[in-house]
XYZ file of C-alpha atoms in Angstrom:
758
model
C 0.429 -23.639 -20.326
C 0.501 -26.472 -18.478
C -2.989 -28.462 -17.755
C -2.665 -27.869 -14.177
C -2.179 -24.570 -14.130
C -4.644 -23.850 -16.850
C -7.174 -26.096 -14.233
C -6.189 -23.655 -11.246
C -6.725 -21.027 -13.581
C -10.668 -22.424 -14.753
C -11.764 -22.432 -11.063
C -10.100 -19.432 -9.711
C -11.972 -17.576 -12.248
C -15.030 -19.511 -11.540
C -15.463 -20.559 -8.166
C -16.977 -19.081 -5.779
C -18.806 -17.503 -8.393
C -17.540 -15.988 -12.283
C -15.758 -13.415 -12.662
C -13.406 -11.389 -10.426
C -15.946 -8.371 -10.668
C -18.240 -7.150 -8.309
C -20.521 -3.777 -8.001
C -21.227 -2.490 -4.600
C -22.945 -0.004 -3.513
C -22.043 3.051 -1.485
C -25.281 4.451 0.310
C -27.522 2.398 2.450
C -30.637 1.129 1.060
C -32.665 -0.128 3.751
C -35.775 2.685 4.375
C -38.404 4.175 1.892
C -36.522 7.105 2.632
C -32.940 6.156 1.677
C -35.066 5.138 -2.236
C -36.536 8.417 -2.411
C -32.999 10.340 -2.200
C -31.199 7.189 -3.796
C -33.890 7.432 -6.668
C -37.534 9.095 -7.343
C -38.328 11.775 -6.511
C -34.815 12.892 -4.803
C -32.094 12.059 -7.290
C -33.418 15.114 -9.907
C -32.060 17.001 -7.725
C -28.820 15.958 -8.604
C -29.646 15.385 -12.520
C -30.757 19.200 -12.187
C -27.509 20.414 -10.759
C -25.641 18.392 -12.846
C -27.337 19.804 -16.198
C -27.047 23.730 -14.831
C -23.293 22.912 -13.963
C -22.041 19.179 -15.961
C -18.057 19.883 -13.238
C -20.333 18.655 -10.764
C -21.459 15.136 -11.978
C -17.630 14.826 -9.870
C -19.386 15.579 -7.147
C -22.536 13.810 -7.277
C -21.622 10.589 -9.296
C -19.060 8.345 -9.494
C -16.886 9.902 -12.975
C -14.414 11.069 -11.217
C -13.039 8.081 -9.739
C -14.175 5.840 -13.069
C -12.227 4.360 -15.695
C -13.456 2.085 -18.327
C -10.499 -0.405 -19.952
C -11.724 -0.446 -23.678
C -10.534 -3.320 -26.169
C -11.855 -4.952 -29.052
C -9.874 -7.394 -28.605
C -7.431 -7.278 -31.163
C -4.331 -7.464 -29.311
C -4.696 -9.928 -26.515
C -1.474 -10.743 -24.157
C 0.260 -13.189 -26.140
C -3.095 -15.240 -27.829
C -3.184 -12.229 -30.697
C -6.884 -11.510 -32.290
C -8.903 -13.751 -30.145
C -12.392 -10.966 -29.886
C -13.975 -9.385 -28.273
C -15.526 -11.684 -25.771
C -12.714 -13.357 -25.165
C -10.803 -10.969 -23.900
C -12.804 -9.974 -20.846
C -11.527 -12.148 -18.642
C -8.332 -9.617 -19.405
C -10.072 -6.495 -19.074
C -11.687 -7.855 -16.315
C -8.365 -8.491 -14.926
C -7.051 -5.467 -15.975
C -10.288 -3.228 -13.411
C -9.279 -5.732 -10.455
C -5.647 -3.806 -10.429
C -7.107 -0.407 -10.444
C -9.000 -1.338 -7.531
C -6.285 -2.571 -5.818
C -3.557 -0.422 -6.269
C -5.242 2.566 -6.792
C -8.696 2.769 -5.362
C -10.438 3.357 -8.952
C -13.418 2.026 -10.060
C -13.878 -0.081 -13.121
C -15.948 -1.105 -15.872
C -14.795 -3.374 -18.794
C -16.740 -3.068 -22.436
C -15.085 -5.131 -24.235
C -16.514 -3.792 -28.543
C -17.182 -5.659 -30.887
C -16.043 -3.983 -33.359
C -12.858 -4.369 -35.530
C -13.112 -1.501 -37.411
C -11.225 1.354 -35.862
C -13.245 4.237 -37.273
C -16.707 2.332 -35.801
C -14.543 1.701 -32.361
C -13.980 5.513 -31.874
C -17.514 6.583 -32.599
C -18.128 3.779 -29.769
C -15.999 5.010 -26.969
C -16.104 9.011 -27.620
C -19.485 8.307 -27.059
C -18.919 6.943 -23.270
C -17.596 9.742 -22.366
C -20.172 11.883 -19.927
C -19.627 8.022 -18.213
C -16.122 8.370 -17.191
C -13.266 10.566 -15.371
C -10.523 8.828 -18.210
C -10.321 5.765 -20.648
C -7.812 2.907 -20.643
C -7.380 1.880 -24.175
C -6.607 -2.065 -23.909
C -5.301 -4.376 -26.016
C -5.899 -2.891 -29.784
C -3.018 -4.027 -32.610
C -0.975 -1.645 -34.382
C -0.734 0.403 -36.459
C -5.063 1.197 -35.475
C -4.090 1.711 -31.567
C -1.570 5.317 -33.077
C -4.799 6.510 -35.057
C -7.331 5.364 -32.427
C -5.340 6.787 -29.700
C -4.667 9.998 -30.903
C -8.250 10.402 -32.270
C -9.849 10.332 -29.348
C -7.324 12.446 -27.013
C -8.337 14.830 -29.726
C -12.080 14.697 -29.450
C -12.702 13.798 -25.728
C -12.331 15.653 -22.561
C -10.981 12.890 -20.342
C -8.095 10.996 -20.380
C -7.133 8.381 -22.929
C -4.492 6.552 -22.371
C -2.818 3.148 -24.463
C -1.075 1.473 -21.789
C 0.278 -1.335 -23.882
C 2.172 1.356 -25.586
C 2.407 4.262 -22.947
C 2.744 2.085 -19.426
C 5.785 -0.771 -21.015
C 7.113 3.243 -22.071
C 7.054 4.313 -19.192
C 8.849 1.787 -17.316
C 11.445 1.159 -19.586
C 12.025 4.710 -19.185
C 12.583 4.021 -16.095
C 14.843 1.348 -15.551
C 17.416 2.579 -18.551
C 18.066 5.723 -16.550
C 18.262 3.579 -13.382
C 20.321 1.142 -14.980
C 22.570 3.560 -16.385
C 22.971 4.956 -13.146
C 24.169 1.861 -12.120
C 27.005 1.248 -14.952
C 27.970 4.753 -15.129
C 26.861 5.326 -18.548
C 24.804 8.740 -19.887
C 21.595 7.829 -21.520
C 22.949 11.007 -24.024
C 25.545 8.372 -25.485
C 24.687 4.811 -25.141
C 23.980 3.036 -27.549
C 20.262 1.608 -28.462
C 19.233 -0.891 -30.012
C 15.535 -2.913 -30.411
C 14.224 -5.941 -31.474
C 10.328 -5.509 -31.913
C 8.946 -1.937 -33.951
C 5.276 -2.264 -32.500
C 3.210 0.584 -31.132
C 5.025 -0.197 -27.527
C 8.343 -0.452 -29.132
C 7.505 3.099 -30.735
C 6.079 4.671 -27.423
C 9.542 2.929 -25.561
C 11.866 4.505 -28.085
C 9.879 7.973 -28.002
C 9.535 7.726 -24.366
C 13.761 7.726 -24.477
C 14.497 10.374 -26.979
C 12.370 12.380 -24.639
C 14.592 11.353 -22.030
C 17.753 12.489 -23.548
C 18.914 9.661 -26.250
C 20.519 10.670 -29.201
C 17.774 9.376 -32.427
C 21.643 8.808 -34.087
C 21.708 6.192 -31.379
C 19.089 4.076 -32.070
C 18.638 1.684 -33.873
C 14.764 -0.315 -34.342
C 14.212 -4.347 -36.001
C 11.111 -6.106 -36.255
C 10.696 -9.789 -38.142
C 11.973 -8.076 -41.096
C 15.201 -7.252 -40.001
C 16.284 -3.225 -39.384
C 14.140 -0.251 -39.747
C 16.224 1.517 -42.824
C 15.154 4.116 -45.133
C 13.891 3.329 -47.983
C 12.778 -0.601 -47.325
C 9.867 -1.521 -49.013
C 6.189 -1.187 -48.253
C 7.694 0.576 -44.724
C 4.641 1.216 -43.032
C 4.589 5.122 -42.131
C 4.459 4.840 -38.521
C 8.086 3.592 -39.192
C 9.957 6.055 -41.064
C 10.723 8.601 -38.584
C 12.286 6.189 -36.737
C 13.850 4.839 -40.410
C 17.890 4.636 -40.218
C 20.570 4.977 -42.921
C 22.583 1.828 -42.689
C 23.627 -0.907 -44.943
C 23.149 -3.326 -41.635
C 19.984 -5.691 -42.632
C 19.635 -8.280 -39.559
C 19.515 -7.523 -35.495
C 23.280 -9.503 -35.782
C 24.336 -6.937 -37.426
C 23.626 -3.447 -35.385
C 24.519 -4.997 -31.716
C 28.009 -4.469 -31.916
C 29.242 -1.730 -29.334
C 25.564 -1.926 -28.290
C 24.641 -0.425 -24.613
C 20.886 -1.055 -24.330
C 19.145 -3.663 -26.227
C 15.285 -3.412 -26.140
C 12.953 -6.893 -26.617
C 9.264 -6.320 -27.335
C 9.630 -9.094 -29.682
C 9.285 -12.865 -29.484
C 10.609 -16.261 -27.570
C 14.436 -16.469 -28.265
C 14.609 -13.754 -30.659
C 18.757 -13.035 -29.207
C 20.852 -15.381 -29.813
C 23.609 -15.845 -26.590
C 26.385 -16.056 -29.405
C 25.581 -12.198 -30.304
C 26.767 -11.170 -26.413
C 29.930 -10.560 -27.191
C 28.550 -7.960 -30.018
C 27.623 -5.648 -26.461
C 28.993 -2.672 -25.160
C 31.017 -3.524 -21.404
C 27.989 -3.720 -18.702
C 24.657 -3.328 -21.650
C 21.254 -3.449 -19.884
C 19.013 -6.438 -21.684
C 15.535 -6.012 -21.548
C 14.644 -9.170 -22.462
C 10.146 -8.247 -22.423
C 9.423 -11.033 -24.491
C 5.695 -12.511 -22.271
C 5.976 -15.202 -21.050
C 9.291 -16.553 -22.878
C 11.989 -13.252 -23.537
C 13.674 -13.004 -26.223
C 16.863 -14.656 -24.066
C 16.943 -15.989 -21.150
C 18.710 -14.295 -18.197
C 20.623 -17.493 -16.864
C 22.539 -17.174 -20.342
C 22.957 -13.726 -19.988
C 24.253 -14.429 -16.803
C 26.442 -17.237 -18.351
C 28.034 -15.185 -21.009
C 28.138 -11.755 -19.823
C 27.649 -10.894 -16.328
C 28.573 -7.918 -16.431
C 24.681 -7.290 -18.095
C 21.643 -6.043 -16.482
C 18.855 -7.940 -17.012
C 14.835 -7.117 -17.003
C 12.526 -9.122 -18.222
C 8.310 -9.089 -18.015
C 8.688 -12.263 -15.736
C 7.292 -11.874 -12.117
C 9.947 -15.191 -11.771
C 12.952 -12.967 -12.450
C 14.590 -10.366 -10.822
C 13.650 -6.326 -12.506
C 10.174 -6.969 -13.608
C 9.277 -4.509 -16.271
C 5.226 -4.484 -15.133
C 2.857 -2.453 -16.603
C 0.723 -2.596 -13.419
C 4.000 -0.404 -11.926
C 2.418 2.726 -13.099
C -1.488 3.154 -15.027
C -3.326 2.823 -11.712
C -0.942 5.651 -9.961
C -0.608 7.460 -13.580
C -5.244 7.807 -13.362
C -5.132 8.321 -9.654
C -2.966 11.206 -10.349
C -4.998 12.719 -13.266
C -8.527 11.652 -11.866
C -7.582 13.954 -8.830
C -7.226 17.061 -10.831
C -9.929 16.319 -13.037
C -7.268 16.503 -15.496
C -8.840 16.758 -19.969
C -5.700 14.544 -20.796
C -2.826 12.770 -20.411
C 0.510 14.674 -21.481
C 4.016 13.953 -22.401
C 4.729 15.709 -18.856
C 2.823 13.706 -17.161
C 4.282 10.554 -17.969
C 7.563 11.834 -17.879
C 7.071 12.843 -14.697
C 5.910 9.296 -13.635
C 9.299 7.809 -15.288
C 11.149 10.188 -12.784
C 9.319 9.615 -9.771
C 9.243 5.830 -10.974
C 13.574 5.958 -10.782
C 13.833 7.566 -7.703
C 11.821 5.490 -5.629
C 13.890 2.775 -6.571
C 16.658 4.568 -4.956
C 14.864 4.324 -1.780
C 15.203 0.867 0.700
C 11.642 -1.059 -0.091
C 8.404 -1.369 2.577
C 7.813 -4.403 4.955
C 5.588 -4.851 2.886
C 7.276 -5.449 -0.677
C 9.408 -7.308 1.435
C 6.645 -10.022 2.539
C 5.425 -9.634 -0.871
C 8.749 -11.252 -2.367
C 9.387 -14.553 0.532
C 10.660 -11.408 2.710
C 13.942 -10.623 1.001
C 13.800 -6.756 0.724
C 15.634 -5.738 -2.661
C 18.210 -2.632 -2.207
C 19.107 -0.938 -5.596
C 21.613 -1.633 -7.846
C 22.034 -4.937 -10.881
C 19.095 -6.761 -9.618
C 16.778 -3.633 -8.209
C 16.661 -0.912 -11.122
C 12.795 -0.896 -10.774
C 9.972 -1.542 -7.985
C 8.183 -4.561 -7.102
C 5.049 -3.852 -8.485
C 3.470 -4.850 -4.986
C 5.265 -1.935 -3.229
C 2.768 0.033 -1.333
C 4.865 3.355 -1.863
C 4.328 3.919 -5.774
C 0.667 5.010 -4.931
C 2.726 7.921 -2.918
C 5.090 8.679 -5.319
C 3.714 8.666 -8.773
C 0.103 9.945 -8.354
C 1.386 13.378 -6.722
C 3.948 13.869 -9.488
C 1.821 13.262 -12.311
C -1.096 16.041 -10.650
C 1.892 18.422 -10.382
C 2.764 17.811 -14.385
C -0.991 17.958 -15.190
C -1.225 21.509 -13.220
C 2.423 22.071 -14.873
C 0.666 21.531 -17.926
C -2.239 23.234 -17.855
C -4.851 19.922 -17.908
C -6.574 20.111 -14.973
C -9.757 21.216 -14.117
C -9.678 20.821 -9.841
C -5.882 22.024 -8.641
C -4.610 20.487 -5.911
C -4.252 23.416 -3.105
C -1.907 21.195 -0.744
C 0.303 18.276 -1.776
C 1.204 17.223 1.999
C -2.680 17.151 2.526
C -3.161 15.190 -0.710
C -0.514 12.564 0.179
C -1.987 12.301 3.160
C -5.130 11.409 1.319
C -3.487 8.590 -0.603
C -2.011 7.062 2.194
C -5.922 5.436 2.531
C -4.735 3.520 -0.392
C -1.176 2.112 0.940
C -1.963 2.318 4.887
C -5.805 1.683 5.543
C -4.894 3.154 9.323
C -3.182 6.248 7.364
C -6.357 8.965 8.600
C -6.652 7.496 11.614
C -3.149 7.647 12.730
C -2.512 11.045 11.474
C -3.761 13.369 14.284
C -1.538 11.003 16.875
C 0.872 11.733 14.580
C 1.014 15.179 14.188
C 1.060 15.148 18.098
C 3.889 12.891 18.038
C 6.122 15.128 15.769
C 5.537 17.658 18.315
C 7.914 15.931 20.510
C 11.647 14.204 20.216
C 10.592 11.233 21.415
C 12.947 8.428 22.635
C 11.576 5.193 21.486
C 12.941 1.550 22.868
C 12.845 -1.544 20.858
C 13.036 -4.559 23.013
C 13.307 -6.467 19.950
C 15.678 -4.594 18.225
C 17.327 -7.280 15.960
C 13.945 -8.370 14.567
C 14.212 -7.467 11.021
C 10.390 -5.575 11.304
C 11.530 -3.897 14.214
C 14.443 -2.752 12.198
C 11.966 -1.370 8.725
C 9.777 -0.049 11.492
C 13.113 2.711 13.011
C 13.529 3.401 9.510
C 9.498 4.477 9.015
C 9.742 6.136 12.254
C 13.456 8.451 11.676
C 11.470 8.848 8.301
C 8.063 10.159 9.678
C 10.125 12.068 12.586
C 8.172 10.697 14.782
C 10.901 9.818 17.302
C 14.702 8.511 17.714
C 14.829 4.881 17.984
C 17.116 2.955 20.493
C 17.507 -0.234 19.301
C 18.180 -3.172 21.808
C 20.459 -5.939 21.477
C 23.711 -6.839 19.883
C 25.492 -4.288 18.327
C 26.989 -6.586 15.476
C 23.965 -8.053 14.447
C 22.220 -5.089 14.134
C 24.516 -2.790 12.267
C 24.894 -5.596 9.784
C 21.286 -6.306 9.335
C 20.246 -2.364 8.583
C 23.339 -2.899 5.719
C 21.967 -5.885 4.565
C 18.287 -4.524 4.115
C 19.363 -1.617 2.978
C 18.316 1.005 5.000
C 19.483 4.355 5.061
C 19.334 5.300 8.901
C 22.901 5.845 10.593
C 23.643 4.552 14.031
C 24.288 7.362 16.726
C 23.039 10.218 14.671
C 19.591 7.996 13.738
C 19.206 5.730 15.996
C 21.207 4.445 18.967
C 21.621 1.014 19.569
C 22.050 -0.248 23.732
C 23.393 -3.567 24.292
C 23.890 -4.539 27.585
C 26.369 -6.483 26.954
C 28.625 -3.934 25.743
C 27.255 -1.357 28.170
C 27.897 -2.711 31.632
C 27.354 0.762 33.756
C 24.217 1.192 32.400
C 23.648 -2.093 32.403
C 24.496 -2.659 36.247
C 22.540 0.110 37.115
C 19.160 -1.650 35.582
C 20.525 -4.581 37.701
C 20.258 -2.744 40.125
C 17.174 -1.037 39.703
C 15.719 -3.912 38.653
C 16.628 -6.399 41.657
C 14.909 -3.437 44.020
C 11.657 -3.564 41.877
C 11.160 -7.148 42.159
C 13.083 -8.149 45.514
C 10.230 -8.323 47.447
C 8.463 -10.592 45.083
C 9.580 -13.723 45.004
C 13.031 -12.851 42.443
C 16.527 -13.286 44.051
C 18.735 -10.842 43.034
C 20.566 -14.121 40.495
C 16.975 -14.772 38.630
C 16.587 -11.026 38.172
C 20.274 -11.211 36.505
C 18.657 -13.443 34.280
C 15.839 -11.699 33.662
C 17.509 -8.818 32.511
C 19.926 -9.918 30.467
C 17.984 -12.633 28.767
C 14.407 -10.838 28.775
C 14.278 -8.110 26.072
C 10.954 -6.577 27.438
C 12.198 -6.367 31.443
C 15.711 -4.425 29.828
C 13.366 -2.294 27.587
C 11.019 -1.681 30.220
C 13.580 -1.001 32.518
C 14.767 1.761 30.353
C 11.703 3.549 30.077
C 11.456 2.987 34.002
C 14.895 5.036 34.719
C 14.503 7.699 31.551
C 17.346 6.200 29.741
C 13.882 6.676 27.025
C 10.280 8.241 26.609
C 8.505 5.295 25.867
C 8.823 1.432 24.832
C 7.170 -0.573 22.534
C 8.253 -4.535 23.397
C 6.992 -7.806 22.270
C 6.614 -9.418 18.810
C 7.844 -12.642 19.019
C 6.835 -15.290 22.038
C 3.476 -15.414 23.957
C 1.701 -12.261 24.518
C 0.553 -12.334 28.264
C 3.796 -13.539 29.258
C 5.329 -10.313 27.790
C 3.139 -8.420 29.625
C 3.886 -10.013 33.097
C 7.245 -9.124 32.781
C 6.999 -5.739 31.854
C 3.733 -5.053 34.552
C 5.636 -5.362 37.551
C 8.725 -2.917 36.243
C 5.803 0.233 34.809
C 3.381 1.460 37.456
C -0.119 2.230 37.310
C -1.616 5.643 36.717
C -2.168 7.209 40.012
C -6.219 6.357 40.695
C -6.236 3.607 37.965
C -7.437 -0.045 39.812
C -6.627 -1.914 36.670
C -4.463 -1.793 33.465
C -6.654 -3.091 30.127
C -6.246 -2.730 26.525
C -8.066 -1.233 23.640
C -7.165 -2.139 20.217
C -8.471 -0.409 17.429
C -9.318 -1.933 13.958
C -10.008 -0.282 10.358
C -12.595 -2.088 8.509
C -13.380 -0.836 4.708
C -16.684 0.530 6.237
C -14.461 2.611 9.173
C -12.902 2.319 12.502
C -14.226 0.619 15.385
C -12.263 -0.147 18.776
C -12.881 -3.328 20.670
C -12.385 -3.394 24.905
C -10.035 -4.947 26.374
C -9.151 -7.769 23.840
C -5.583 -8.952 26.062
C -5.735 -8.107 29.626
C -8.817 -8.463 32.171
C -10.727 -12.408 31.896
C -13.579 -11.011 33.672
C -14.024 -7.568 35.196
C -16.099 -6.233 37.344
C -18.592 -3.600 36.577
C -16.730 -0.789 37.749
C -14.175 -2.324 35.823
C -15.642 -2.005 32.685
C -16.768 1.349 33.668
C -12.646 2.507 34.344
C -11.456 1.047 31.045
C -14.547 2.265 29.338
C -13.066 6.091 30.488
C -9.630 4.808 29.487
C -10.839 3.833 26.308
C -12.518 6.746 25.469
C -10.106 9.163 26.275
C -7.668 7.049 24.024
C -10.032 6.930 21.341
C -10.703 10.989 21.294
C -6.855 11.337 20.938
C -7.271 9.897 17.602
C -9.416 12.725 16.956
C -12.599 10.901 17.025
C -15.869 11.638 19.194
C -16.395 8.826 21.390
C -19.862 6.186 21.010
C -19.385 4.009 23.186
C -21.844 0.816 23.331
C -21.114 -1.934 26.103
C -22.038 -5.280 23.867
C -24.156 -8.435 25.280
C -26.102 -11.555 24.580
C -28.884 -8.950 26.427
C -30.250 -6.477 24.022
C -31.762 -3.636 27.123
C -32.955 -5.582 29.608
C -34.463 -8.603 27.539
C -32.174 -10.490 29.821
C -31.268 -11.684 33.532
C -28.038 -13.628 32.847
C -24.574 -12.119 35.584
C -23.363 -10.647 32.470
C -26.414 -8.860 31.412
C -26.657 -7.124 35.032
C -22.590 -6.515 35.035
C -23.065 -4.334 31.554
C -26.207 -2.341 32.640
C -24.123 -1.465 35.942
C -21.550 -0.414 34.209
C -23.820 1.741 32.209
C -25.025 3.007 35.638
C -21.499 4.018 36.486
C -20.573 5.471 33.270
C -23.089 7.715 33.337
C -22.310 8.925 36.492
C -19.141 9.755 36.263
C -19.007 11.273 32.365
C -22.936 12.151 32.048
C -21.600 14.361 28.578
C -20.447 11.144 27.210
C -22.181 9.229 23.851
C -22.039 5.552 25.483
C -25.444 3.046 25.947
C -26.044 -0.822 26.319
C -26.102 -3.242 27.147
C -27.057 -4.218 23.380
C -26.493 -6.508 20.766
C -23.934 -6.015 18.858
C -26.173 -5.653 15.152
C -27.499 -2.276 17.462
C -24.178 -0.971 18.440
C -23.413 -0.493 14.840
C -26.729 0.257 13.040
C -29.067 2.544 14.198
C -32.424 1.590 12.930
C -31.731 -1.413 14.347
C -31.117 0.217 17.103
C -34.063 2.350 17.363
C -36.662 -0.627 16.559
C -35.101 -1.991 19.839
C -35.228 1.121 21.700
C -36.601 4.719 21.498
C -34.460 6.918 23.957
C -30.624 5.878 22.865
C -28.589 8.206 23.815
C -25.962 7.042 21.333
C -26.168 8.232 17.439
C -25.158 6.792 14.641
C -22.415 3.953 14.991
C -20.582 3.388 17.649
C -17.059 3.553 17.360
C -15.966 1.824 20.889
C -17.428 -1.975 21.845
C -17.296 -2.584 25.130
C -17.527 -6.459 25.972
C -18.562 -8.293 28.978
C -15.170 -10.389 28.717
C -11.724 -10.969 26.936
C -13.439 -13.269 25.247
C -16.219 -12.100 23.661
C -13.557 -8.906 22.705
C -10.945 -11.190 21.599
C -12.897 -13.394 19.281
C -15.453 -10.812 18.111
C -12.481 -9.019 16.822
C -10.374 -11.429 15.565
C -13.254 -12.574 13.165
C -14.276 -9.663 12.149
C -10.377 -8.642 11.376
C -9.838 -11.933 8.994
C -13.620 -11.853 7.494
C -13.302 -8.124 6.801
C -9.961 -7.938 5.835
C -9.241 -5.159 8.838
C -6.071 -3.221 9.449
C -4.751 -3.934 13.114
C -3.581 -0.798 15.645
C -2.245 -2.200 18.805
C -2.925 -4.152 21.076
C -2.726 -0.848 23.106
C -1.988 -0.663 26.768
C -4.369 1.554 29.836
C -4.007 2.594 32.394
C 0.219 2.348 32.598
C 1.842 5.622 34.312
C 4.784 5.776 31.548
C 3.848 5.114 27.620
C 4.878 1.213 26.746
C 3.093 -1.395 24.851
C 3.180 -4.783 23.717
C 3.342 -6.363 20.275
C 1.442 -9.294 19.487
C 3.764 -11.978 17.059
C 1.631 -11.513 13.877
C 2.610 -7.813 14.466
C 4.083 -6.321 10.927
C 6.557 -3.429 10.235
C 3.804 -0.801 9.373
C 2.228 -1.897 12.537
C 5.013 -1.631 14.857
C 5.442 1.966 13.465
C 1.429 2.458 13.990
C 2.582 1.302 17.564
C 5.609 3.649 18.038
C 2.995 6.988 16.509
C 0.334 6.493 20.025
C 3.516 5.275 22.436
C 5.028 8.602 21.217
C 2.084 10.713 21.330
C 1.528 9.570 24.893
C 4.752 10.493 25.628
C 4.293 14.247 24.313
C 1.614 14.016 26.414
C 2.880 13.438 29.371
C 5.832 15.764 28.789
C 3.181 18.502 28.360
C 1.045 17.640 31.410
């Protein structure tokens, strides 16, 4: 690596604190009572329960979500036998990937023991601590015996990722490449460069997928693996061929698949003509592949190529599978990872690739959405849908093969639970989505040509949340649907509303709009310009005249301006004096709702009371009992400022109007969120636990606190959600993602469904 990268990598590992991992408690430890529960004497209850029934360790400890990443440092990445201590940064990195991609807690364990037998004894003795063992960076052939022995001795999953992780991704890549090239795995000729642990595992999985053993030739640094070769390792005898060929170049004639797991540059450009038409070349040596992709493109443009690098298409990366295989195995309490579980992962990865990529994937790769084909035969490592496809497939296979101690009864529920690792908004939105699916809501999107909107519309179709109505130019929308690889079909799954073409509808909307704004200082010509140039106006009008049941506007330009465009069109609900907004924030510690983040600059006590009632009703629609805190710089009467008196008065109004609502104030934010702190401030608070709806005295406090906490806590946003309108219309902020639009769509569809049944 160059000096700049070396220095940046060292700084990354050193600052702001050494290493890439930390340990964080999952329980509060603030009082002597907490201490007595966590440690002596309370901990004895958990110990005795586990003594009586060892399986309860999965109920009372971290075991069921804890994996050990273990190595002796004898074959680290491309660095070789650098020893256990020097391997620690790699093992920490692997642990971070487990947590990032699948929410699995991990300890990295570097064992200073090169002797396989002693290493086995060390690892086997760790079984009580962990739910699974991920072996890493152990040299061949010792790694084979180590894994086989530990799998036989231990009653938890043991998985050597260097072998099987690579093989699973290669299996999926081969299946999809052959599909693109119109070939069958049963008949293709396969040649490997490399015959180590990963190569052998790849060959075994390809045979399990249907490849003929006689069609596979393996080579290593000494040449072809042939029967009778002197000093041939016992692990290679089953794959040795009866052949007179001795060199890699001699066995490439007519090859359909080249699998390189060896060294840089071993596949020469002049040999590429030997391959069969439309070959697959997997050049997986890292960081420099067996042949550069540009050379393949120059000499064999009909070839599909994969590498192990992220800067080329079709990256074979183990992170595509190992976190999710362990996720599925842990969730059913698997005693092993079987061949059937690995094959299930292969098929799940292959099938996922053929579905259009998510907006998260597109964003992670510069906004270019990959579409299944020559340059996209395996998913991208940051495809957040991987866990939803692989973990259930592995769990099902574990159950089918009889190694699941805690079978999953309802896989629909299980997939919904997995969504917390994909979109933290998943569980919060679940009650909303269930209501939304009960109606066939027509949702109009003002910015129908926007890529985020189109991706959101595909998810709305897939999740049966409603029928998207895309406002914009017909040709542009159809072209972008195709370029993004989306599956929705205009006039079948979605409706395109092009007001320049649909003059009858445009004329109808204009007549009604001119009538609405004519006495608000907007002359007819100006009204016509606004309708044609402002998508929010058009979308709101479509909702107003009954062409749509809900509307999602904005996402471009100034939010408050978009709000002002819509407000004259969609009236307030009867009895509501002011429109307001609430925004949900999903944090690792839980969900918080903030009111009012976007509309009212300095509401009165009466307006605060009204928006609190509206926001509480919205929180309840998420299936959450609202716990309301009226926030202030003053704490329970400590100050007599105007804003403090205002929040005090608002509390009195709210309690008079809704005595059953759990609400208190005026109070500091820490009192609202931490009950012990609140109890030290006041002895008779009606609020219990932690507040989930925070009502602010003005828009500055609400917006600043919301955005500050969102940034500091890496929160996921739902909203802003407008409150008090007669029809469900919401306006997205410019930073909204496609998933954010889906969330807002679900809320709007829910509101439309509830209104239809009112």
